[in-house]
mmCIF file of C-alpha atoms in Angstrom:
data_model
loop_
_atom_site.group_PDB
_atom_site.id
_atom_site.type_symbol
_atom_site.label_atom_id
_atom_site.label_comp_id
_atom_site.label_asym_id
_atom_site.label_seq_id
_atom_site.Cartn_x
_atom_site.Cartn_y
_atom_site.Cartn_z
ATOM 1 C CA SER A 1216 96.746 82.485 -29.384
ATOM 2 C CA VAL A 1217 93.962 84.837 -28.249
ATOM 3 C CA ASP A 1218 93.479 85.872 -24.627
ATOM 4 C CA GLY A 1219 95.936 83.188 -23.535
ATOM 5 C CA ILE A 1220 94.177 80.411 -25.461
ATOM 6 C CA VAL A 1221 95.644 78.616 -28.476
ATOM 7 C CA TYR A 1222 93.201 78.000 -31.311
ATOM 8 C CA ALA A 1223 94.442 75.474 -33.868
ATOM 9 C CA ALA A 1224 92.907 74.270 -37.108
ATOM 10 C CA ASP A 1225 91.233 70.880 -36.836
ATOM 11 C CA VAL A 1226 92.345 69.634 -40.250
ATOM 12 C CA THR A 1227 93.560 70.901 -43.578
ATOM 13 C CA ALA A 1228 91.089 71.574 -46.363
ATOM 14 C CA LYS A 1229 88.776 68.751 -47.357
ATOM 15 C CA GLY A 1230 90.478 66.297 -49.640
ATOM 16 C CA ASP A 1231 93.930 67.686 -48.913
ATOM 17 C CA SER A 1232 96.681 65.432 -47.696
ATOM 18 C CA ALA A 1233 99.221 66.298 -45.057
ATOM 19 C CA ASP A 1234 101.862 65.027 -47.486
ATOM 20 C CA ASP A 1235 104.346 67.785 -48.275
ATOM 21 C CA SER A 1236 105.225 66.361 -51.667
ATOM 22 C CA ALA A 1237 103.848 68.264 -54.636
ATOM 23 C CA ASP A 1238 103.096 66.894 -58.057
ATOM 24 C CA ASP A 1239 104.929 68.949 -60.662
ATOM 25 C CA SER A 1240 101.934 68.485 -62.929
ATOM 26 C CA ASP A 1241 99.634 70.455 -60.597
ATOM 27 C CA ASP A 1242 97.949 73.277 -62.474
ATOM 28 C CA SER A 1243 97.694 76.773 -61.025
ATOM 29 C CA ALA A 1244 94.203 76.191 -59.620
ATOM 30 C CA ALA A 1245 95.309 73.067 -57.776
ATOM 31 C CA ALA A 1246 98.386 74.854 -56.477
ATOM 32 C CA ALA A 1247 96.240 77.726 -55.227
ATOM 33 C CA ALA A 1248 93.888 75.290 -53.495
ATOM 34 C CA LYS A 1249 96.831 73.575 -51.829
ATOM 35 C CA LYS A 1250 98.116 76.956 -50.641
ATOM 36 C CA ASP A 1251 94.668 77.790 -49.228
ATOM 37 C CA ALA A 1252 94.768 74.576 -47.222
ATOM 38 C CA PHE A 1253 97.609 75.923 -45.107
ATOM 39 C CA VAL A 1254 97.467 79.710 -45.394
ATOM 40 C CA HIS A 1255 93.835 79.949 -44.316
ATOM 41 C CA SER A 1256 93.912 77.409 -41.497
ATOM 42 C CA LEU A 1257 92.803 80.235 -39.178
ATOM 43 C CA ALA A 1258 89.256 79.856 -40.473
ATOM 44 C CA ARG A 1259 89.200 76.100 -39.880
ATOM 45 C CA SER A 1260 89.523 76.128 -36.104
ATOM 46 C CA SER A 1261 86.255 74.832 -34.654
ATOM 47 C CA PRO A 1262 87.023 76.318 -31.198
ATOM 48 C CA LEU A 1263 87.731 79.716 -32.767
ATOM 49 C CA GLN A 1264 84.563 79.480 -34.866
ATOM 50 C CA ARG A 1265 82.568 78.794 -31.691
ATOM 51 C CA ALA A 1266 84.237 81.669 -29.837
ATOM 52 C CA ALA A 1267 83.533 84.008 -32.753
ATOM 53 C CA SER A 1268 79.892 82.862 -32.845
ATOM 54 C CA GLU A 1269 79.560 83.658 -29.143
ATOM 55 C CA ASN A 1270 80.986 87.163 -29.723
ATOM 56 C CA GLY A 1271 83.489 86.935 -26.893
ATOM 57 C CA PRO A 1272 84.964 90.435 -26.445
ATOM 58 C CA ARG A 1273 88.606 89.368 -26.838
ATOM 59 C CA VAL A 1274 87.917 87.276 -29.942
ATOM 60 C CA VAL A 1275 85.834 90.077 -31.478
ATOM 61 C CA ASP A 1276 88.698 92.498 -30.775
ATOM 62 C CA PHE A 1277 91.126 90.046 -32.389
ATOM 63 C CA LEU A 1278 89.077 89.651 -35.574
ATOM 64 C CA THR A 1279 88.348 93.378 -35.800
ATOM 65 C CA HIS A 1280 92.066 94.077 -35.413
ATOM 66 C CA LEU A 1281 92.860 91.743 -38.323
ATOM 67 C CA ALA A 1282 90.167 93.400 -40.440
ATOM 68 C CA VAL A 1283 91.233 97.002 -39.709
ATOM 69 C CA CYS A 1284 95.036 97.094 -39.315
ATOM 70 C CA HIS A 1285 96.313 96.570 -42.871
ATOM 71 C CA THR A 1286 96.576 98.124 -46.340
ATOM 72 C CA VAL A 1287 94.469 95.457 -48.078
ATOM 73 C CA VAL A 1288 91.894 96.461 -50.704
ATOM 74 C CA PRO A 1289 88.834 94.337 -51.590
ATOM 75 C CA ALA A 1290 88.666 93.202 -55.204
ATOM 76 C CA VAL A 1291 85.697 92.050 -57.236
ATOM 77 C CA ALA A 1292 85.374 88.274 -57.107
ATOM 78 C CA THR A 1293 84.219 86.442 -60.199
ATOM 79 C CA GLU A 1294 83.238 82.870 -60.959
ATOM 80 C CA SER A 1295 86.619 82.304 -62.576
ATOM 81 C CA ASN A 1296 88.490 83.995 -59.737
ATOM 82 C CA PRO A 1297 86.385 83.711 -56.567
ATOM 83 C CA GLY A 1298 89.317 84.027 -54.192
ATOM 84 C CA TYR A 1299 88.943 82.003 -51.013
ATOM 85 C CA ALA A 1300 85.454 81.390 -49.630
ATOM 86 C CA GLY A 1301 84.111 83.854 -52.183
ATOM 87 C CA ARG A 1302 86.417 86.646 -51.015
ATOM 88 C CA LEU A 1303 89.117 88.254 -53.115
ATOM 89 C CA TYR A 1304 91.604 90.820 -51.845
ATOM 90 C CA GLN A 1305 94.561 92.749 -53.225
ATOM 91 C CA ALA A 1306 97.413 92.883 -50.731
ATOM 92 C CA SER A 1307 101.076 93.819 -50.635
ATOM 93 C CA SER A 1308 101.910 90.410 -49.183
ATOM 94 C CA PRO A 1309 100.330 86.938 -48.901
ATOM 95 C CA ASP A 1310 100.443 87.312 -45.107
ATOM 96 C CA GLU A 1311 98.218 90.405 -45.180
ATOM 97 C CA GLU A 1312 95.800 88.700 -47.546
ATOM 98 C CA ALA A 1313 95.632 85.564 -45.405
ATOM 99 C CA LEU A 1314 94.930 87.461 -42.170
ATOM 100 C CA VAL A 1315 92.166 89.588 -43.686
ATOM 101 C CA THR A 1316 90.636 86.558 -45.403
ATOM 102 C CA GLY A 1317 90.707 84.588 -42.155
ATOM 103 C CA ALA A 1318 88.912 87.404 -40.329
ATOM 104 C CA ALA A 1319 86.341 87.519 -43.132
ATOM 105 C CA ALA A 1320 85.587 83.811 -42.870
ATOM 106 C CA LEU A 1321 85.220 84.166 -39.093
ATOM 107 C CA GLY A 1322 82.706 87.003 -39.192
ATOM 108 C CA ARG A 1323 84.478 90.313 -39.853
ATOM 109 C CA ARG A 1324 84.516 90.712 -43.635
ATOM 110 C CA LEU A 1325 86.344 93.656 -45.190
ATOM 111 C CA VAL A 1326 84.080 95.024 -47.943
ATOM 112 C CA ARG A 1327 85.497 98.520 -48.455
ATOM 113 C CA ASN A 1328 88.804 100.302 -47.923
ATOM 114 C CA ALA A 1329 88.759 103.705 -49.612
ATOM 115 C CA ASN A 1330 88.827 107.417 -48.821
ATOM 116 C CA ASP A 1331 90.300 106.808 -45.357
ATOM 117 C CA GLU A 1332 87.412 104.588 -44.384
ATOM 118 C CA ILE A 1333 87.084 100.857 -43.777
ATOM 119 C CA THR A 1334 83.743 99.059 -43.780
ATOM 120 C CA LEU A 1335 83.241 95.569 -42.385
ATOM 121 C CA GLU A 1336 80.333 93.177 -42.757
ATOM 122 C CA VAL A 1337 79.572 91.450 -39.470
ATOM 123 C CA HIS A 1338 78.138 87.974 -39.891
ATOM 124 C CA ALA A 1339 78.202 84.495 -38.424
ATOM 125 C CA PRO A 1340 81.407 82.532 -39.098
ATOM 126 C CA ASP A 1341 81.385 80.301 -42.168
ATOM 127 C CA PRO A 1342 80.952 76.790 -40.698
ATOM 128 C CA ASP A 1343 82.772 75.257 -43.667
ATOM 129 C CA PRO A 1344 84.859 77.874 -45.522
ATOM 130 C CA ASP A 1345 86.136 75.225 -47.956
ATOM 131 C CA SER A 1346 82.692 74.222 -49.201
ATOM 132 C CA ASN A 1347 81.279 75.204 -52.564
ATOM 133 C CA ALA A 1348 78.504 77.074 -50.789
ATOM 134 C CA ALA A 1349 81.036 79.238 -48.988
ATOM 135 C CA LYS A 1350 82.848 79.919 -52.243
ATOM 136 C CA SER A 1351 79.656 81.026 -53.945
ATOM 137 C CA ILE A 1352 79.672 84.775 -54.490
ATOM 138 C CA ALA A 1353 75.909 84.863 -54.004
ATOM 139 C CA ASN A 1354 76.250 83.318 -50.549
ATOM 140 C CA SER A 1355 75.961 86.105 -47.996
ATOM 141 C CA ASN A 1356 74.914 85.999 -44.359
ATOM 142 C CA ALA A 1357 75.841 89.550 -43.485
ATOM 143 C CA ALA A 1358 73.854 90.882 -40.544
ATOM 144 C CA SER A 1359 75.228 94.387 -40.063
ATOM 145 C CA THR A 1360 78.121 96.677 -40.924
ATOM 146 C CA GLU A 1361 80.804 98.486 -38.947
ATOM 147 C CA THR A 1362 82.704 101.513 -40.233
ATOM 148 C CA PHE A 1363 86.076 102.824 -39.102
ATOM 149 C CA GLU A 1364 87.570 106.167 -40.091
ATOM 150 C CA ILE A 1365 91.292 105.676 -40.680
ATOM 151 C CA LEU A 1366 93.039 108.746 -39.274
ATOM 152 C CA ALA A 1367 96.653 107.647 -39.790
ATOM 153 C CA VAL A 1368 98.665 104.674 -41.009
ATOM 154 C CA ASN A 1369 102.290 103.932 -40.197
ATOM 155 C CA GLU A 1370 103.123 101.133 -42.597
ATOM 156 C CA PHE A 1371 105.440 98.268 -41.778
ATOM 157 C CA SER A 1372 109.143 98.766 -42.413
ATOM 158 C CA SER A 1373 112.209 96.659 -41.743
ATOM 159 C CA ALA A 1374 113.400 99.335 -39.319
ATOM 160 C CA ARG A 1375 110.170 99.610 -37.298
ATOM 161 C CA LYS A 1376 109.187 95.924 -37.617
ATOM 162 C CA ARG A 1377 105.598 96.873 -36.951
ATOM 163 C CA MET A 1378 102.558 98.532 -38.478
ATOM 164 C CA SER A 1379 100.107 100.805 -36.718
ATOM 165 C CA VAL A 1380 96.741 102.346 -37.521
ATOM 166 C CA VAL A 1381 94.852 105.059 -35.653
ATOM 167 C CA ALA A 1382 91.126 104.656 -36.245
ATOM 168 C CA ARG A 1383 87.807 106.100 -35.127
ATOM 169 C CA ASP A 1384 84.859 103.750 -34.637
ATOM 170 C CA ALA A 1385 81.860 105.408 -36.297
ATOM 171 C CA ARG A 1386 79.431 103.611 -33.981
ATOM 172 C CA ASP A 1387 80.417 105.422 -30.807
ATOM 173 C CA GLY A 1388 83.148 107.863 -31.848
ATOM 174 C CA SER A 1389 85.806 106.026 -29.844
ATOM 175 C CA HIS A 1390 89.436 106.094 -30.972
ATOM 176 C CA ALA A 1391 92.032 103.343 -30.852
ATOM 177 C CA LEU A 1392 95.566 102.524 -31.885
ATOM 178 C CA PHE A 1393 95.872 99.145 -33.615
ATOM 179 C CA LEU A 1394 99.406 97.750 -33.668
ATOM 180 C CA LYS A 1395 100.875 94.559 -35.095
ATOM 181 C CA GLY A 1396 104.449 93.428 -35.549
ATOM 182 C CA ALA A 1397 107.352 91.335 -34.345
ATOM 183 C CA ASP A 1398 106.867 89.950 -30.849
ATOM 184 C CA ALA A 1399 109.979 91.576 -29.358
ATOM 185 C CA VAL A 1400 109.001 94.989 -30.737
ATOM 186 C CA VAL A 1401 105.362 94.872 -29.642
ATOM 187 C CA LEU A 1402 105.780 93.239 -26.232
ATOM 188 C CA GLU A 1403 108.332 95.791 -25.067
ATOM 189 C CA ARG A 1404 105.811 98.553 -25.781
ATOM 190 C CA LEU A 1405 103.021 97.128 -23.653
ATOM 191 C CA SER A 1406 101.918 98.976 -20.550
ATOM 192 C CA GLU A 1407 101.872 97.157 -17.236
ATOM 193 C CA SER A 1408 99.235 94.526 -17.777
ATOM 194 C CA HIS A 1409 96.401 93.739 -15.397
ATOM 195 C CA ASP A 1410 96.312 90.319 -17.088
ATOM 196 C CA ALA A 1411 99.760 89.063 -16.142
ATOM 197 C CA GLU A 1412 98.664 85.435 -16.465
ATOM 198 C CA ILE A 1413 97.452 85.989 -20.017
ATOM 199 C CA LEU A 1414 100.669 87.783 -20.950
ATOM 200 C CA ASP A 1415 102.754 84.971 -19.463
ATOM 201 C CA ALA A 1416 100.699 82.399 -21.371
ATOM 202 C CA THR A 1417 101.112 84.375 -24.580
ATOM 203 C CA ARG A 1418 104.885 84.536 -24.134
ATOM 204 C CA ALA A 1419 104.946 80.771 -23.568
ATOM 205 C CA HIS A 1420 102.885 80.227 -26.720
ATOM 206 C CA LEU A 1421 105.239 82.440 -28.735
ATOM 207 C CA ASP A 1422 108.220 80.444 -27.491
ATOM 208 C CA ALA A 1423 106.476 77.189 -28.430
ATOM 209 C CA PHE A 1424 105.584 78.492 -31.889
ATOM 210 C CA ALA A 1425 109.182 79.587 -32.442
ATOM 211 C CA ARG A 1426 110.485 76.165 -31.419
ATOM 212 C CA ASP A 1427 108.152 74.641 -33.994
ATOM 213 C CA GLY A 1428 109.682 76.880 -36.653
ATOM 214 C CA LEU A 1429 106.582 79.049 -37.048
ATOM 215 C CA ARG A 1430 106.655 82.750 -37.800
ATOM 216 C CA THR A 1431 104.842 84.868 -35.245
ATOM 217 C CA LEU A 1432 102.961 88.150 -35.232
ATOM 218 C CA VAL A 1433 101.708 89.981 -32.147
ATOM 219 C CA LEU A 1434 98.651 92.242 -32.085
ATOM 220 C CA SER A 1435 98.068 94.979 -29.543
ATOM 221 C CA LYS A 1436 95.465 97.698 -29.105
ATOM 222 C CA ARG A 1437 95.175 100.826 -27.005
ATOM 223 C CA ALA A 1438 92.113 103.013 -26.478
ATOM 224 C CA LEU A 1439 92.845 106.693 -27.102
ATOM 225 C CA SER A 1440 91.127 109.835 -25.891
ATOM 226 C CA LYS A 1441 90.132 112.570 -28.351
ATOM 227 C CA PRO A 1442 92.725 115.031 -26.949
ATOM 228 C CA GLU A 1443 95.454 112.369 -27.296
ATOM 229 C CA VAL A 1444 94.491 111.743 -30.903
ATOM 230 C CA ASP A 1445 94.329 115.439 -31.790
ATOM 231 C CA ALA A 1446 97.744 116.146 -30.254
ATOM 232 C CA TRP A 1447 99.365 113.148 -31.906
ATOM 233 C CA LEU A 1448 97.808 113.852 -35.316
ATOM 234 C CA SER A 1449 99.132 117.419 -35.203
ATOM 235 C CA THR A 1450 102.666 116.119 -34.628
ATOM 236 C CA TYR A 1451 102.201 113.358 -37.207
ATOM 237 C CA ARG A 1452 101.023 115.764 -39.913
ATOM 238 C CA ASP A 1453 103.852 118.199 -39.199
ATOM 239 C CA ALA A 1454 106.358 115.357 -39.516
ATOM 240 C CA SER A 1455 104.729 114.111 -42.728
ATOM 241 C CA THR A 1456 104.830 117.604 -44.222
ATOM 242 C CA ALA A 1457 108.483 118.042 -43.264
ATOM 243 C CA LEU A 1458 109.355 114.667 -44.787
ATOM 244 C CA THR A 1459 107.552 115.577 -48.005
ATOM 245 C CA LYS A 1460 109.516 118.835 -48.222
ATOM 246 C CA VAL A 1461 112.811 117.002 -47.682
ATOM 247 C CA ARG A 1462 111.947 114.535 -50.428
ATOM 248 C CA SER A 1463 111.033 117.406 -52.754
ATOM 249 C CA ILE A 1464 114.364 119.122 -52.091
ATOM 250 C CA HIS A 1465 116.282 115.931 -52.797
ATOM 251 C CA TRP A 1466 114.352 114.838 -55.874
ATOM 252 C CA PHE A 1467 113.252 118.072 -57.548
ATOM 253 C CA PRO A 1468 116.569 118.672 -59.407
ATOM 254 C CA TYR A 1469 116.310 115.227 -60.960
ATOM 255 C CA ASP A 1470 112.733 115.805 -62.114
ATOM 256 C CA ARG A 1471 113.705 118.556 -64.538
#
């Protein structure tokens, strides 16, 4: 659900059946392909592909959010291990990998995450991410790049039930907080919305997804001023330093 609109995959991967039964004789490659059929359904939504092609602001924000707010690292794809649609990522969880891969197939491809900097390739959505052409490593329709300086990362924890990233867009120097997490945790932190209808629609979609037994994740973003960022980073770094000292005090005797 983006901007109050639900985007669903048209079908599963080509040649895949909706049958839940699995043949025990499936090899690892077949099992991986079957997993792709469901995990990466994000990239198979024709309406979402069209919206991404039209560069609608909300959809672009959604895809950029998926491509920036994470701890995923690009890996080198090979012919024997091309990943999905020619993209291979190392992630702490299959969920993280699936979200970043979906964003890549829809036009915001993570190509670098190192030295507190994330680089994205911006390109047209893959019209058929399951095709052999899309899986070809040589296939590239990148048009431009976007770079984000990652100023701080608060990783997901069972206590916080959310992850947040503070980033600076190198194109215009703007700052933003990217947040994703459990719906109850994120929604209660939203400011008063000027888009009450969209928020109501989103809540209704979340309820419907929950009734269908689906897991949900909510994304939110806030623009930040430079003074806000500087003040927060000062507090954040002080807290990080204090935490490091506490850990050193607790663990140093056992390191001898």
